[in-house]
Phi, psi and omega in degrees: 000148206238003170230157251270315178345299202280302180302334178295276165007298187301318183288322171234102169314323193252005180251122193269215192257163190135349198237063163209028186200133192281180184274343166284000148285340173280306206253005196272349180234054166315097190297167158344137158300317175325314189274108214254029190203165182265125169198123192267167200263158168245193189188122203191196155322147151339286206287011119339302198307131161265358149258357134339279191314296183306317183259013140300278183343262208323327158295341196258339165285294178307311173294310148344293173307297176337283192318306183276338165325321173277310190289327209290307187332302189297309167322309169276353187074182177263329187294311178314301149339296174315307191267351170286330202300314207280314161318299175310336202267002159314292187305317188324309195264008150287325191275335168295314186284260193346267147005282210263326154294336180297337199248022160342275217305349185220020181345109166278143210302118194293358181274355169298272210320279181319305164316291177305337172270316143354288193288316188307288180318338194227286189312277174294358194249320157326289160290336184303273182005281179264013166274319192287314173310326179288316217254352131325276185325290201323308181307316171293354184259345182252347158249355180052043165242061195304342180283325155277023183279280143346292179272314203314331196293291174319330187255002210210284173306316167290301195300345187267314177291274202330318182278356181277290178317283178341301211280004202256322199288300203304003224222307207268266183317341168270339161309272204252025171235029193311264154007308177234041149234096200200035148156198208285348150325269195332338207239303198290299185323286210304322178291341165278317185254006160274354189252333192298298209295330180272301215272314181284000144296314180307292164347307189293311204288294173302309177278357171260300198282353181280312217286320195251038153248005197245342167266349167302306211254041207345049190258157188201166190086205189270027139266349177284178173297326169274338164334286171335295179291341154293332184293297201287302187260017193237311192275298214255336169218064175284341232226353187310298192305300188298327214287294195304329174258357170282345167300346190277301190288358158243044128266323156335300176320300178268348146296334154308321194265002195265121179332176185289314221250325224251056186305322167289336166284333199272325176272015195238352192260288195345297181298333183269320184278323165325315156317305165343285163286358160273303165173103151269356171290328196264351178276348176285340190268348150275010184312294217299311174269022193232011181137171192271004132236051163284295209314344203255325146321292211266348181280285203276335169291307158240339176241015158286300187280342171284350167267315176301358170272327200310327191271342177269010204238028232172284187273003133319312162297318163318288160304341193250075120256321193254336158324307175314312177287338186285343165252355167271293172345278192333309168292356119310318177295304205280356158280342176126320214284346180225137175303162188309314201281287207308346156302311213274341187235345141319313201259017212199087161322319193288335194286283241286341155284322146313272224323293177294327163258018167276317165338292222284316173294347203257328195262180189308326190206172211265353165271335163288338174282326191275332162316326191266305188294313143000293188300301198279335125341269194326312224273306195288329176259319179303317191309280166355253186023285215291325120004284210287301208285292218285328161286338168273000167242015132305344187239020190052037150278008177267168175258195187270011171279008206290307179318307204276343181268349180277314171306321167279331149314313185293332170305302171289347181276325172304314178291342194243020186286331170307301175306286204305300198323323201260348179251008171264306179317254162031278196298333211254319181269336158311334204244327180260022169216103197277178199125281176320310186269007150323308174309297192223177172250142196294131159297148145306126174297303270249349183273157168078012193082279211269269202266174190310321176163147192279141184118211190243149179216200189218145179067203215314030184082013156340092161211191187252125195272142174236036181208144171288340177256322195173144203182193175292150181220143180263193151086205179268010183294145173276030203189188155265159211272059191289168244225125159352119147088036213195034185283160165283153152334096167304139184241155171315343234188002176060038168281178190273159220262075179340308191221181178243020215286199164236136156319158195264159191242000000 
């Protein structure tokens, strides 16, 4: 790596960046609250433009959507279509809440998200269609064997196109999201929800065509076919489709965090999970052929226990995210840039859920209130960021952008730091002393003007202040008593604070 920041950094770990450069040079061109990532601009072709790019997807997904919207119709009929529709889409907003809580602690930007369920359902389910519909009938014209045809197709042909179709979004979001992909959540989350988005189309398909096999044969209850076909991909393997790509999405995962240096390792863990999710696809999609309980075999054998290693392995990842912040964050906190506390209720779902609705409580009325949990939302995820960034360029996964993406974190975090700072600080002594808020109810910092609020507090001098910037304080604060927005300047190395100013915006 070629800038001198990232070799200082490597050498002394624990010092963060700020200390060969003063702070009205970091903090004097403090981007917008809107902007909620470091992205430097370009200027180019048409096709540069990012609202171009965004509506070429969104247009070429709608049409996707069109197409298959007509084949699954034409397969199914309109009654078949209603009811595959209505039946597939039960597991979906479970499996989105799964996901999307695993991905708490670091949130990723829901138009990622959407895109990836978007491809699974329209893009990929597209192609799985007519590749697989192509590459059947061929076999079957070459071996005039339609019946092993059908499976070879299934056990050998859908798993390789289908986990391929998949595996492209996540691929696509690892390219050119690079920036909010950035370890094995993230790659297990994008992969989950393009298989959610696959597998509920793929439904649509199997319960609409179970539907018009049953009106054929006038069968109904829990003995018809769909009842059956319901059983089997809605109650007992709603979890198949995320199980196979998400192996995709943690070889992706761990190629995020994996150095720089390691070129062969960063393409080959992909390529490992991908293989990986082709296949365990063809033995579930070959279960079937191994005897009159192989599924239930290859159901209880393998693919109960490979998704309990895949979810432990997943909120495992999940923790060494908030572990990361209780070791990175301190070195900030001891530069100035974070309160005493706040590593520590950073690292802590429940304070970081406190956090926010003591934000939300404090203030006067309920746009304001939701506007201050918002901020501290924000606050709570750039930190995530800033962590995540400062443990990959301990291990050389950063690029030479690594300064300027630290300063802009550091930026968003200045700015939302009046909300955040006083309901985490709180929030970090509500949570290490349980219990505690039961007894009385905590003040708003945000009263009296001058200093945070009267009574005891925690950090920066929760007291009652006798000055609007800074003064004397009563209670338990550990500090002087500044005021919202009225921090001193950090200094790197924990000097005493030249002035009391507010950084210039």
């Amino acid at each position: 790596m070629s800038d001198p920041f990232v070799q200082h950094q490597q050498a002394r770990p624990a010092v963060p960046v700020l200390h060969e450069q003063r702070l009205d040079e970091v903090l004097g061109a403090a981007p917008e609250r809107g902007r909620g990532r470091y992205r430097p601009h370009r200027v180019g072709m048409v096709w540069r433009s990012k609202v171009f790019r965004a509506g070429a997807v969104i247009v070429a997904l709608v049409l996707c959507g069109l197409v298959i919207l007509a084949l699954v119709r034409e397969q199914t009929g309109p009654e078949g279509f209603l009811v595959g529709l209505g039946l597939a889409v039960l597991p979906v907003p479970l499996l989105m809440a799964a996901f999307r809580w695993l991905d708490r602690v670091e949130p990723g930007p829901w138009r990622n998200l959407l895109f990836s369920f978007a491809w699974g359902a329209c893009a990929a389910a597209l192609v799985a269609i007519i590749a697989n519909s192509f590459a059947t009938r061929w076999i079957a014209t070459a071996t005039a064997d339609p019946a092993s045809a059908d499976t070879l197709g299934a056990t050998v042909i859908a798993p390789v196109v289908e986990e391929s179709a998949k595996a492209a979004a996540v691929l696509l979001i690892f390219l050119f999201r690079r920036r909010e992909f950035s370890g094995v959540v993230d790659g297990v989350v994008v992969a989950g929800f393009t298989a959610t988005g696959f597998a509920f189309t793929e439904n649509i398909l199997y319960l609409g065509n179970a539907f018009g096999e049953d009106q054929q044969l006038g069968s109904s209850g829990f003995a018809s076919v769909t009842a059956g076909t319901f059983f089997v991909r809605i109650v007992m393997s709603p979890f198949a489709h995320p199980l196979f790509t998400v192996l995709t999405g943690l070889g992706f995962g761990f190629a995020a965090v994996s150095a720089r240096r390691h070129r062969v390792r960063r393409i080959a863990l992909p390529l490992l999970g991908l293989l990986l999710a082709m296949g365990l696809h063809a033995l579930w999609n070959g279960s079937s052929s191994f005897g009159p309980y192989g599924f239930y075999a290859v159901y209880g054998i393998v693919m109960v226990p490979a998704f309990g290693l895949v979810t432990w392995l997943a909120i495992w990842s999940r923790q060494r995210e908030l572990r990361t912040l209780a070791a990175e964050l301190p070195a900030y906190a001891a530069a100035g840039w974070l309160g005493p506390a706040e590593p520590s209720a950073l690292s802590s779902m429940r304070a970081r859920g406190m956090a926010r609705d003591l934000a939300r409580h404090w203030q006067p009325d309920r746009a304001r209130g939701r506007a201050a949990a918002r901020a501290v939302a924000e606050y709570e995820s750039f930190a995530t960021s800033l962590a995540g960034l400062r443990r990959r360029a301990r291990h050389g996964a950063v690029g030479p952008d690594f300064g300027a993406r630290e300063r802009e974190l550091l930026h968003h975090l200045w700015q939302r730091r009046e909300f955040a700072a006083p309901a985490l600080a709180h929030a970090a002594l509500l949570t290490a002393r349980p219990g505690a808020h039961h007894a009385r109810p905590m003040p708003s910092p945000y009263e009296n003007g001058g200093g945070y609020a009267t009574g005891s507090g925690y950090g920066y001098g929760y007291g009652t202040a006798h000055s609007p910037g800074h003064g004397p304080t009563h209670g338990h604060g550990h500090g002087p008593g500044y005021g919202p927005g009225a921090y001193p300047p950090p200094q790197p190395y924990g000097g005493t604070p030249p002035s009391h100013r507010r950084p210039p915006t």
